[in-house]
Short mmCIF file of C-alpha atoms and ligand atoms in Angstrom, two decimals:
data_model
loop_
_atom_site.label_atom_id
_atom_site.label_comp_id
_atom_site.label_asym_id
_atom_site.label_seq_id
_atom_site.Cartn_x
_atom_site.Cartn_y
_atom_site.Cartn_z
CA MET A 1 -0.17 0.10 0.10
CA THR A 2 1.06 3.53 -0.59
CA ARG A 3 0.85 5.21 2.69
CA LEU A 4 -1.25 8.78 2.32
CA HIS A 5 0.38 11.53 4.75
CA ASN A 6 -2.70 12.75 6.41
CA PHE A 7 -1.75 16.41 7.67
CA SER A 8 -5.14 17.41 8.76
CA ALA A 9 -5.79 18.28 12.41
CA GLY A 10 -7.41 15.40 14.22
CA PRO A 11 -6.03 11.76 14.21
CA ALA A 12 -3.09 12.14 12.05
CA ALA A 13 -0.10 10.35 10.78
CA LEU A 14 2.24 8.37 13.00
CA PRO A 15 5.78 7.29 12.44
CA LEU A 16 5.90 4.05 10.35
CA PRO A 17 8.40 2.45 12.73
CA VAL A 18 5.93 3.11 15.63
CA LEU A 19 3.12 1.45 13.75
CA GLU A 20 5.23 -1.64 12.68
CA GLU A 21 6.18 -2.12 16.35
CA LEU A 22 2.38 -1.87 17.33
CA GLY A 23 1.65 -4.82 14.80
CA GLY A 24 3.81 -7.02 17.02
CA VAL A 25 3.01 -5.91 20.59
CA LEU A 26 -0.66 -6.02 20.01
CA GLN A 27 -0.36 -9.84 20.26
CA GLU A 28 2.81 -10.30 22.47
CA PHE A 29 4.51 -7.74 24.75
CA GLY A 30 7.73 -8.43 25.92
CA GLU A 31 7.73 -11.70 27.71
CA MET A 32 4.14 -11.19 29.00
CA GLY A 33 2.64 -13.88 26.90
CA ALA A 34 -0.13 -11.47 26.17
CA GLY A 35 -0.56 -8.41 24.00
CA ILE A 36 -0.10 -4.75 25.30
CA MET A 37 -3.89 -4.29 25.43
CA GLU A 38 -4.38 -7.60 27.63
CA ILE A 39 -2.12 -6.95 30.44
CA SER A 40 -3.00 -5.26 33.83
CA HIS A 41 -2.33 -1.31 33.93
CA ARG A 42 -1.03 -2.12 37.26
CA SER A 43 1.65 -4.64 36.27
CA LYS A 44 5.22 -3.61 36.32
CA ALA A 45 5.47 -3.98 32.50
CA PHE A 46 2.75 -1.53 31.98
CA THR A 47 3.63 0.95 34.74
CA ASP A 48 7.16 1.02 33.35
CA VAL A 49 5.76 2.18 29.91
CA SER A 50 4.05 4.98 31.60
CA GLU A 51 7.03 6.05 33.74
CA ARG A 52 9.04 5.97 30.50
CA ALA A 53 6.58 8.18 28.86
CA GLU A 54 6.68 10.54 31.50
CA GLU A 55 10.49 10.74 31.59
CA ARG A 56 10.73 11.24 27.86
CA LEU A 57 8.18 14.19 27.88
CA ARG A 58 10.09 15.61 30.74
CA ARG A 59 13.38 15.39 28.42
CA LEU A 60 11.81 16.65 25.15
CA LEU A 61 9.87 19.56 26.79
CA GLY A 62 12.70 20.44 29.74
CA ILE A 63 9.82 20.15 32.13
CA PRO A 64 11.09 21.70 35.42
CA GLU A 65 11.49 19.59 38.64
CA GLY A 66 8.35 19.99 40.96
CA TYR A 67 6.09 19.99 37.81
CA ALA A 68 3.77 16.91 37.54
CA VAL A 69 2.88 15.16 34.27
CA VAL A 70 -0.34 13.13 34.14
CA MET A 71 -1.95 11.34 31.22
CA LEU A 72 -5.58 11.69 31.35
CA GLN A 73 -8.66 10.76 29.01
CA GLY A 74 -11.48 13.17 27.84
CA GLY A 75 -9.33 15.14 25.36
CA ALA A 76 -8.22 18.67 25.24
CA SER A 77 -12.00 19.50 25.58
CA LEU A 78 -12.20 18.04 28.82
CA GLN A 79 -9.32 20.18 30.12
CA PHE A 80 -11.24 23.40 28.97
CA TYR A 81 -13.61 22.51 31.91
CA MET A 82 -11.26 20.59 34.25
CA SER A 83 -8.23 23.29 34.23
CA ALA A 84 -11.15 26.06 35.36
CA LEU A 85 -12.49 23.65 38.21
CA ASN A 86 -9.26 23.09 39.67
CA LEU A 87 -8.02 26.67 39.62
CA LEU A 88 -10.99 29.08 39.96
CA GLY A 89 -13.68 29.50 42.34
CA PRO A 90 -17.16 30.96 41.75
CA GLU A 91 -15.90 34.15 42.65
CA ASP A 92 -12.79 33.98 40.67
CA GLY A 93 -11.95 34.90 36.77
CA ALA A 94 -9.62 33.94 34.48
CA ASP A 95 -8.36 36.12 31.47
CA PHE A 96 -8.74 34.33 27.88
CA ILE A 97 -6.84 35.51 24.96
CA ILE A 98 -9.49 34.56 22.10
CA THR A 99 -7.86 33.67 18.92
CA GLY A 100 -10.00 30.96 17.68
CA VAL A 101 -12.44 28.58 18.09
CA TRP A 102 -10.89 26.54 20.76
CA ALA A 103 -10.20 29.57 22.93
CA GLU A 104 -13.81 30.31 22.45
CA LYS A 105 -14.67 26.87 23.74
CA ALA A 106 -12.24 26.98 26.71
CA LEU A 107 -13.89 30.35 27.71
CA LYS A 108 -17.19 28.87 27.44
CA GLU A 109 -16.56 25.98 29.77
CA ALA A 110 -14.90 28.06 32.44
CA LYS A 111 -17.74 30.56 32.36
CA ARG A 112 -19.88 27.92 33.79
CA ILE A 113 -18.06 27.82 37.00
CA SER A 114 -16.24 31.17 37.21
CA ARG A 115 -16.51 34.86 36.19
CA SER A 116 -14.01 34.39 33.68
CA THR A 117 -13.86 36.88 30.52
CA ALA A 118 -12.14 37.37 27.03
CA LEU A 119 -9.05 39.50 27.48
CA TRP A 120 -8.59 39.95 23.95
CA THR A 121 -10.64 39.17 20.81
CA PRO A 122 -9.69 40.35 17.20
CA SER A 123 -11.80 43.76 16.76
CA ASP A 124 -13.23 42.63 13.46
CA GLY A 125 -14.02 39.13 14.55
CA ILE A 126 -11.62 37.48 12.33
CA PHE A 127 -9.20 35.03 13.36
CA ASN A 128 -6.16 35.82 11.43
CA ARG A 129 -3.78 36.98 13.86
CA VAL A 130 -2.74 36.59 17.30
CA PRO A 131 -2.28 39.91 19.87
CA ALA A 132 1.41 41.36 20.27
CA ASP A 133 2.57 41.81 23.80
CA GLY A 134 1.39 45.03 25.11
CA SER A 135 -1.76 45.12 22.95
CA TYR A 136 -3.90 43.95 26.10
CA MET A 137 -3.98 44.61 29.80
CA VAL A 138 -4.36 41.43 31.94
CA SER A 139 -6.92 42.12 34.63
CA SER A 140 -5.35 42.68 38.07
CA ASP A 141 -7.73 40.26 39.81
CA ALA A 142 -7.40 37.47 37.09
CA THR A 143 -6.35 33.97 38.68
CA TYR A 144 -4.42 33.16 35.28
CA VAL A 145 -4.29 33.98 31.64
CA HIS A 146 -5.29 31.28 29.02
CA TYR A 147 -4.03 30.94 25.53
CA THR A 148 -3.86 28.62 22.67
CA THR A 149 -0.36 28.32 21.21
CA ASN A 150 -1.54 27.24 17.85
CA ASN A 151 -4.88 27.98 16.35
CA THR A 152 -5.93 24.89 14.40
CA ILE A 153 -8.22 25.52 11.65
CA PHE A 154 -7.15 29.31 11.31
CA GLY A 155 -3.35 28.64 11.07
CA THR A 156 -2.28 31.48 13.32
CA GLN A 157 0.40 30.36 15.92
CA PHE A 158 2.13 32.54 19.03
CA GLN A 159 5.64 32.92 17.95
CA SER A 160 6.51 33.51 21.59
CA THR A 161 5.31 32.99 24.87
CA PRO A 162 2.52 35.81 25.70
CA ASP A 163 3.96 38.44 28.17
CA VAL A 164 1.35 38.33 30.92
CA GLY A 165 3.59 39.66 33.63
CA ALA A 166 3.69 37.60 37.07
CA LYS A 167 0.27 35.79 36.09
CA PRO A 168 0.22 32.28 35.83
CA LEU A 169 -0.44 31.23 32.28
CA ILE A 170 -2.19 28.23 30.80
CA ALA A 171 -1.62 26.96 27.35
CA ASP A 172 -3.62 24.72 25.17
CA MET A 173 -0.82 23.13 22.94
CA SER A 174 -2.98 20.40 21.17
CA SER A 175 -1.83 21.17 17.78
CA ASP A 176 1.82 22.15 18.22
CA ILE A 177 3.34 20.53 21.19
CA CYS A 178 6.98 18.92 20.83
CA SER A 179 7.09 20.55 17.21
CA ARG A 180 9.51 23.21 18.67
CA PRO A 181 11.06 24.54 21.90
CA VAL A 182 8.84 25.93 24.78
CA ASP A 183 9.66 27.37 27.97
CA VAL A 184 7.72 25.41 30.43
CA SER A 185 8.77 27.43 33.35
CA LYS A 186 6.67 30.27 32.06
CA HIS A 187 3.56 28.14 32.24
CA ALA A 188 1.43 26.84 35.07
CA VAL A 189 -0.56 24.40 33.23
CA ILE A 190 0.05 22.88 29.68
CA TYR A 191 -2.20 20.46 28.45
CA ALA A 192 -2.78 18.72 24.77
CA GLY A 193 -4.68 15.96 23.14
CA ALA A 194 -2.37 13.64 21.95
CA GLN A 195 -3.87 12.75 18.52
CA LYS A 196 -2.47 15.65 16.42
CA ASN A 197 1.15 15.66 17.63
CA LEU A 198 1.88 12.64 20.19
CA GLY A 199 0.14 9.73 19.33
CA PRO A 200 -3.36 8.36 18.92
CA SER A 201 -6.56 9.82 20.19
CA GLY A 202 -7.81 9.17 23.89
CA VAL A 203 -4.63 10.36 25.72
CA THR A 204 -4.35 14.05 27.10
CA VAL A 205 -1.27 15.14 28.39
CA VAL A 206 -1.29 17.60 31.11
CA ILE A 207 1.65 19.51 32.82
CA LEU A 208 0.98 21.33 36.18
CA SER A 209 3.21 23.53 37.78
CA PRO A 210 3.65 23.53 41.69
CA TRP A 211 1.47 26.46 42.06
CA ALA A 212 -1.31 24.68 40.02
CA GLN A 213 -1.11 21.49 42.18
CA GLN A 214 -1.44 23.62 45.26
CA ARG A 215 -4.23 25.54 43.78
CA SER A 216 -5.96 22.24 42.96
CA ARG A 217 -5.67 20.98 46.26
CA GLU A 218 -7.07 24.22 48.08
CA ARG A 219 -9.97 24.09 45.65
CA SER A 220 -10.55 20.44 46.34
CA LYS A 221 -10.35 21.05 50.06
CA SER A 222 -12.98 24.19 49.85
CA MET A 223 -15.61 22.02 47.95
CA GLY A 224 -15.20 19.00 50.26
CA GLY A 225 -13.39 17.16 47.45
CA LEU A 226 -13.51 17.56 43.82
CA PRO A 227 -15.07 14.87 41.64
CA SER A 228 -12.16 12.39 41.73
CA MET A 229 -11.69 12.10 37.89
CA LEU A 230 -11.64 15.65 37.61
CA ASP A 231 -9.26 16.30 40.40
CA TYR A 232 -5.51 17.09 39.17
CA GLY A 233 -4.08 16.67 42.88
CA LEU A 234 -5.42 13.30 42.68
CA MET A 235 -4.43 12.25 39.34
CA ALA A 236 -0.94 13.58 39.97
CA ASP A 237 -0.75 11.62 43.36
CA LYS A 238 -1.92 8.26 41.64
CA LYS A 239 0.60 9.02 38.66
CA SER A 240 -2.34 8.75 36.17
CA LEU A 241 -3.16 5.44 37.39
CA PHE A 242 -6.35 6.43 39.57
CA ASN A 243 -8.45 4.25 37.25
CA THR A 244 -7.73 2.29 34.19
CA PRO A 245 -5.95 4.53 31.73
CA ASN A 246 -5.72 4.33 27.94
CA THR A 247 -2.90 1.66 28.03
CA LEU A 248 -2.78 1.25 24.21
CA GLY A 249 -2.66 4.96 23.83
CA ILE A 250 -0.04 5.57 26.40
CA TYR A 251 2.18 2.66 24.96
CA THR A 252 1.94 4.42 21.57
CA LEU A 253 2.77 7.67 23.14
CA GLU A 254 5.94 6.52 24.66
CA ARG A 255 6.85 4.95 21.39
CA VAL A 256 6.22 8.36 19.49
CA LEU A 257 8.26 10.15 21.93
CA ALA A 258 11.17 7.63 21.62
CA TRP A 259 10.86 8.25 17.83
CA ILE A 260 10.92 11.92 18.33
CA GLU A 261 14.16 11.64 20.76
CA ASP A 262 15.75 9.30 17.93
CA GLN A 263 15.46 12.30 15.37
CA GLY A 264 18.05 14.14 17.69
C1 PLP B 1 -8.01 19.42 18.45
C2 PLP B 1 -8.04 20.52 19.31
C3 PLP B 1 -8.86 20.65 20.66
C4 PLP B 1 -9.87 19.63 20.73
O1 PLP B 1 -9.19 18.30 21.25
P1 PLP B 1 -9.91 16.81 21.74
O2 PLP B 1 -8.95 16.25 22.13
O3 PLP B 1 -10.61 16.71 20.45
O4 PLP B 1 -10.77 17.53 22.67
C5 PLP B 1 -8.33 21.60 21.34
N1 PLP B 1 -7.43 22.64 21.29
C6 PLP B 1 -6.76 22.66 20.14
C7 PLP B 1 -5.72 23.69 19.90
C8 PLP B 1 -7.10 21.51 19.22
O5 PLP B 1 -6.24 21.55 18.08
#
Protein backbone atom coordinates (compact mmCIF):
# COMPACT_ATOMS: atom_id res chain seq x y z
CA MET A 1 0.00 0.00 0.00
CA THR A 2 1.10 3.58 -0.62
CA ARG A 3 0.81 5.38 2.69
CA LEU A 4 -0.94 8.72 2.44
CA HIS A 5 0.26 11.44 4.80
CA ASN A 6 -2.75 12.94 6.55
CA PHE A 7 -1.81 16.51 7.47
CA SER A 8 -5.26 17.31 8.84
CA ALA A 9 -5.92 18.20 12.43
CA GLY A 10 -7.41 15.33 14.37
CA PRO A 11 -5.95 11.83 14.27
CA ALA A 12 -2.98 12.26 11.94
CA ALA A 13 0.08 10.48 10.58
CA LEU A 14 2.11 8.36 13.00
CA PRO A 15 5.73 7.32 12.38
CA LEU A 16 5.81 4.08 10.38
CA PRO A 17 8.37 2.41 12.72
CA VAL A 18 5.92 2.95 15.59
CA LEU A 19 3.06 1.40 13.64
CA GLU A 20 5.23 -1.59 12.73
CA GLU A 21 6.16 -2.10 16.37
CA LEU A 22 2.50 -1.85 17.36
CA GLY A 23 1.62 -4.71 15.03
CA GLY A 24 3.80 -7.06 17.07
CA VAL A 25 3.00 -5.90 20.61
CA LEU A 26 -0.76 -6.13 20.07
CA GLN A 27 -0.22 -9.88 20.12
CA GLU A 28 2.81 -10.24 22.35
CA PHE A 29 4.29 -7.62 24.64
CA GLY A 30 7.79 -8.46 25.88
CA GLU A 31 7.77 -11.68 27.88
CA MET A 32 4.22 -11.19 29.09
CA GLY A 33 2.66 -13.94 27.00
CA ALA A 34 -0.11 -11.50 26.07
CA GLY A 35 -0.59 -8.34 24.06
CA ILE A 36 -0.17 -4.79 25.33
CA MET A 37 -3.96 -4.32 25.50
CA GLU A 38 -4.39 -7.51 27.52
CA ILE A 39 -2.17 -6.90 30.54
CA SER A 40 -2.98 -5.16 33.82
CA HIS A 41 -2.46 -1.43 33.95
CA ARG A 42 -0.95 -2.08 37.38
CA SER A 43 1.59 -4.66 36.13
CA LYS A 44 5.22 -3.59 36.30
CA ALA A 45 5.47 -4.09 32.54
CA PHE A 46 2.85 -1.40 31.99
CA THR A 47 3.79 1.03 34.77
CA ASP A 48 7.33 0.97 33.31
CA VAL A 49 5.87 2.09 29.96
CA SER A 50 3.91 4.87 31.65
CA GLU A 51 6.96 6.05 33.61
CA ARG A 52 9.12 6.01 30.46
CA ALA A 53 6.53 8.11 28.61
CA GLU A 54 6.66 10.68 31.41
CA GLU A 55 10.49 10.67 31.49
CA ARG A 56 10.67 11.20 27.72
CA LEU A 57 8.21 14.10 27.90
CA ARG A 58 10.24 15.64 30.71
CA ARG A 59 13.42 15.40 28.62
CA LEU A 60 11.87 16.56 25.35
CA LEU A 61 10.11 19.58 26.81
CA GLY A 62 12.60 20.37 29.57
CA ILE A 63 9.89 20.13 32.21
CA PRO A 64 11.22 21.59 35.49
CA GLU A 65 11.41 19.55 38.68
CA GLY A 66 8.33 19.99 40.84
CA TYR A 67 6.04 20.00 37.81
CA ALA A 68 3.67 17.00 37.55
CA VAL A 69 2.93 15.23 34.27
CA VAL A 70 -0.33 13.29 33.97
CA MET A 71 -1.89 11.38 31.10
CA LEU A 72 -5.66 11.59 31.19
CA GLN A 73 -8.69 10.85 29.01
CA GLY A 74 -11.42 13.16 27.75
CA GLY A 75 -9.32 15.10 25.24
CA ALA A 76 -8.29 18.72 25.35
CA SER A 77 -12.02 19.49 25.44
CA LEU A 78 -12.28 18.09 28.97
CA GLN A 79 -9.30 20.22 30.00
CA PHE A 80 -11.27 23.36 29.06
CA TYR A 81 -13.52 22.60 32.04
CA MET A 82 -11.13 20.65 34.26
CA SER A 83 -8.46 23.35 34.35
CA ALA A 84 -11.05 25.96 35.36
CA LEU A 85 -12.61 23.67 37.96
CA ASN A 86 -9.26 23.01 39.63
CA LEU A 87 -8.04 26.59 39.63
CA LEU A 88 -11.08 28.88 39.92
CA GLY A 89 -13.77 29.39 42.52
CA PRO A 90 -17.17 30.91 41.65
CA GLU A 91 -15.91 34.37 42.63
CA ASP A 92 -12.68 34.04 40.62
CA GLY A 93 -12.05 34.74 36.98
CA ALA A 94 -9.38 34.03 34.41
CA ASP A 95 -8.47 36.10 31.35
CA PHE A 96 -8.76 34.33 27.98
CA ILE A 97 -6.93 35.39 24.83
CA ILE A 98 -9.46 34.53 22.12
CA THR A 99 -7.62 33.72 18.93
CA GLY A 100 -9.83 30.97 17.55
CA VAL A 101 -12.60 28.49 18.07
CA TRP A 102 -10.67 26.42 20.65
CA ALA A 103 -10.07 29.44 22.86
CA GLU A 104 -13.77 30.31 22.57
CA LYS A 105 -14.68 26.81 23.70
CA ALA A 106 -12.23 26.97 26.61
CA LEU A 107 -13.78 30.23 27.81
CA LYS A 108 -17.31 28.85 27.42
CA GLU A 109 -16.50 25.95 29.74
CA ALA A 110 -14.69 28.14 32.29
CA LYS A 111 -17.68 30.51 32.43
CA ARG A 112 -19.87 27.67 33.71
CA ILE A 113 -18.14 27.87 37.07
CA SER A 114 -16.31 31.18 37.22
CA ARG A 115 -16.34 34.84 36.22
CA SER A 116 -13.85 34.37 33.42
CA THR A 117 -13.82 36.82 30.52
CA ALA A 118 -12.15 37.44 27.18
CA LEU A 119 -8.94 39.44 27.56
CA TRP A 120 -8.47 39.95 23.82
CA THR A 121 -10.56 39.21 20.74
CA PRO A 122 -9.88 40.43 17.20
CA SER A 123 -11.78 43.72 16.81
CA ASP A 124 -13.22 42.62 13.45
CA GLY A 125 -14.03 39.12 14.69
CA ILE A 126 -11.71 37.54 12.12
CA PHE A 127 -9.24 35.02 13.52
CA ASN A 128 -6.31 35.90 11.27
CA ARG A 129 -3.79 37.09 13.87
CA VAL A 130 -2.64 36.78 17.46
CA PRO A 131 -2.16 39.81 19.70
CA ALA A 132 1.28 41.38 20.19
CA ASP A 133 2.62 41.75 23.71
CA GLY A 134 1.39 45.04 25.13
CA SER A 135 -1.81 45.12 23.05
CA TYR A 136 -3.87 43.90 26.01
CA MET A 137 -3.88 44.59 29.73
CA VAL A 138 -4.25 41.60 32.03
CA SER A 139 -6.92 42.12 34.71
CA SER A 140 -5.28 42.69 38.07
CA ASP A 141 -7.65 40.25 39.74
CA ALA A 142 -7.41 37.49 37.10
CA THR A 143 -6.29 34.18 38.59
CA TYR A 144 -4.51 33.22 35.37
CA VAL A 145 -4.35 33.89 31.63
CA HIS A 146 -5.31 31.20 29.11
CA TYR A 147 -4.14 31.06 25.49
CA THR A 148 -3.98 28.63 22.57
CA THR A 149 -0.44 28.33 21.21
CA ASN A 150 -1.49 27.22 17.73
CA ASN A 151 -4.91 28.00 16.33
CA THR A 152 -5.85 24.84 14.54
CA ILE A 153 -8.31 25.60 11.71
CA PHE A 154 -7.15 29.26 11.37
CA GLY A 155 -3.44 28.60 11.06
CA THR A 156 -2.15 31.33 13.34
CA GLN A 157 0.44 30.56 16.00
CA PHE A 158 2.06 32.47 18.84
CA GLN A 159 5.74 32.83 17.93
CA SER A 160 6.70 33.54 21.54
CA THR A 161 5.16 33.04 24.96
CA PRO A 162 2.73 35.91 25.60
CA ASP A 163 3.92 38.38 28.22
CA VAL A 164 1.40 38.31 31.07
CA GLY A 165 3.64 39.69 33.78
CA ALA A 166 3.58 37.59 36.92
CA LYS A 167 0.21 35.96 36.19
CA PRO A 168 0.12 32.17 35.89
CA LEU A 169 -0.25 31.16 32.25
CA ILE A 170 -2.22 28.23 30.87
CA ALA A 171 -1.67 26.94 27.36
CA ASP A 172 -3.64 24.64 25.11
CA MET A 173 -0.83 23.17 22.98
CA SER A 174 -2.86 20.43 21.31
CA SER A 175 -1.72 21.11 17.77
CA ASP A 176 1.92 22.14 18.21
CA ILE A 177 3.26 20.41 21.32
CA CYS A 178 6.75 18.95 20.79
CA SER A 179 7.05 20.65 17.38
CA ARG A 180 9.37 23.34 18.76
CA PRO A 181 11.12 24.29 22.02
CA VAL A 182 8.88 25.84 24.66
CA ASP A 183 9.72 27.37 28.04
CA VAL A 184 7.60 25.21 30.32
CA SER A 185 8.70 27.21 33.38
CA LYS A 186 6.71 30.19 32.05
CA HIS A 187 3.52 28.10 32.25
CA ALA A 188 1.34 26.98 35.15
CA VAL A 189 -0.57 24.42 33.09
CA ILE A 190 0.04 22.99 29.62
CA TYR A 191 -2.42 20.54 28.10
CA ALA A 192 -2.63 18.78 24.78
CA GLY A 193 -4.75 16.05 23.27
CA ALA A 194 -2.23 13.52 21.93
CA GLN A 195 -3.83 12.71 18.58
CA LYS A 196 -2.36 15.54 16.55
CA ASN A 197 1.29 15.60 17.55
CA LEU A 198 2.06 12.85 20.03
CA GLY A 199 0.15 9.66 19.39
CA PRO A 200 -3.37 8.31 19.10
CA SER A 201 -6.61 9.86 20.33
CA GLY A 202 -7.75 9.03 23.84
CA VAL A 203 -4.72 10.33 25.73
CA THR A 204 -4.33 13.91 26.93
CA VAL A 205 -1.05 15.15 28.36
CA VAL A 206 -1.40 17.65 31.23
CA ILE A 207 1.60 19.39 32.80
CA LEU A 208 1.06 21.07 36.17
CA SER A 209 3.30 23.55 37.95
CA PRO A 210 3.67 23.42 41.73
CA TRP A 211 1.30 26.44 41.89
CA ALA A 212 -1.36 24.60 39.86
CA GLN A 213 -1.08 21.49 42.04
CA GLN A 214 -1.32 23.56 45.22
CA ARG A 215 -4.26 25.55 43.89
CA SER A 216 -6.09 22.36 42.90
CA ARG A 217 -5.63 20.95 46.40
CA GLU A 218 -6.99 24.15 47.94
CA ARG A 219 -9.99 24.14 45.60
CA SER A 220 -10.64 20.49 46.40
CA LYS A 221 -10.52 21.19 50.13
CA SER A 222 -12.87 24.14 49.89
CA MET A 223 -15.39 22.06 47.91
CA GLY A 224 -15.22 19.04 50.20
CA GLY A 225 -13.40 17.18 47.43
CA LEU A 226 -13.45 17.66 43.68
CA PRO A 227 -15.05 14.91 41.58
CA SER A 228 -12.28 12.30 41.61
CA MET A 229 -11.91 12.01 37.84
CA LEU A 230 -11.60 15.79 37.57
CA ASP A 231 -9.11 16.27 40.40
CA TYR A 232 -5.60 17.26 39.25
CA GLY A 233 -4.11 16.62 42.68
CA LEU A 234 -5.52 13.11 42.82
CA MET A 235 -4.43 12.32 39.26
CA ALA A 236 -0.90 13.49 40.07
CA ASP A 237 -0.79 11.55 43.35
CA LYS A 238 -1.89 8.37 41.57
CA LYS A 239 0.54 8.93 38.69
CA SER A 240 -2.28 8.78 36.12
CA LEU A 241 -3.35 5.37 37.47
CA PHE A 242 -6.33 6.33 39.64
CA ASN A 243 -8.52 4.32 37.29
CA THR A 244 -7.79 2.35 34.13
CA PRO A 245 -5.89 4.59 31.74
CA ASN A 246 -5.78 4.23 27.96
CA THR A 247 -2.99 1.64 28.08
CA LEU A 248 -2.60 1.21 24.31
CA GLY A 249 -2.65 4.99 23.87
CA ILE A 250 0.04 5.53 26.50
CA TYR A 251 2.16 2.76 24.98
CA THR A 252 1.89 4.38 21.55
CA LEU A 253 2.62 7.82 23.01
CA GLU A 254 5.78 6.43 24.62
CA ARG A 255 6.91 4.97 21.28
CA VAL A 256 6.24 8.21 19.40
CA LEU A 257 8.24 10.15 22.02
CA ALA A 258 11.08 7.64 21.61
CA TRP A 259 10.92 8.20 17.85
CA ILE A 260 11.06 11.98 18.33
CA GLU A 261 14.09 11.59 20.61
CA ASP A 262 15.75 9.38 18.00
CA GLN A 263 15.43 12.18 15.46
CA GLY A 264 17.87 14.15 17.63
C1 LIG B 1 -8.03 19.54 18.33
C2 LIG B 1 -7.91 20.60 19.34
C3 LIG B 1 -8.68 20.58 20.51
C4 LIG B 1 -9.70 19.52 20.80
O1 LIG B 1 -9.08 18.36 21.20
P1 LIG B 1 -9.92 17.06 21.65
O2 LIG B 1 -8.81 16.17 22.14
O3 LIG B 1 -10.61 16.55 20.44
O4 LIG B 1 -10.84 17.46 22.73
C5 LIG B 1 -8.47 21.59 21.43
N1 LIG B 1 -7.58 22.56 21.22
C6 LIG B 1 -6.83 22.61 20.10
C7 LIG B 1 -5.86 23.73 19.91
C8 LIG B 1 -6.97 21.63 19.12
O5 LIG B 1 -6.23 21.68 18.01
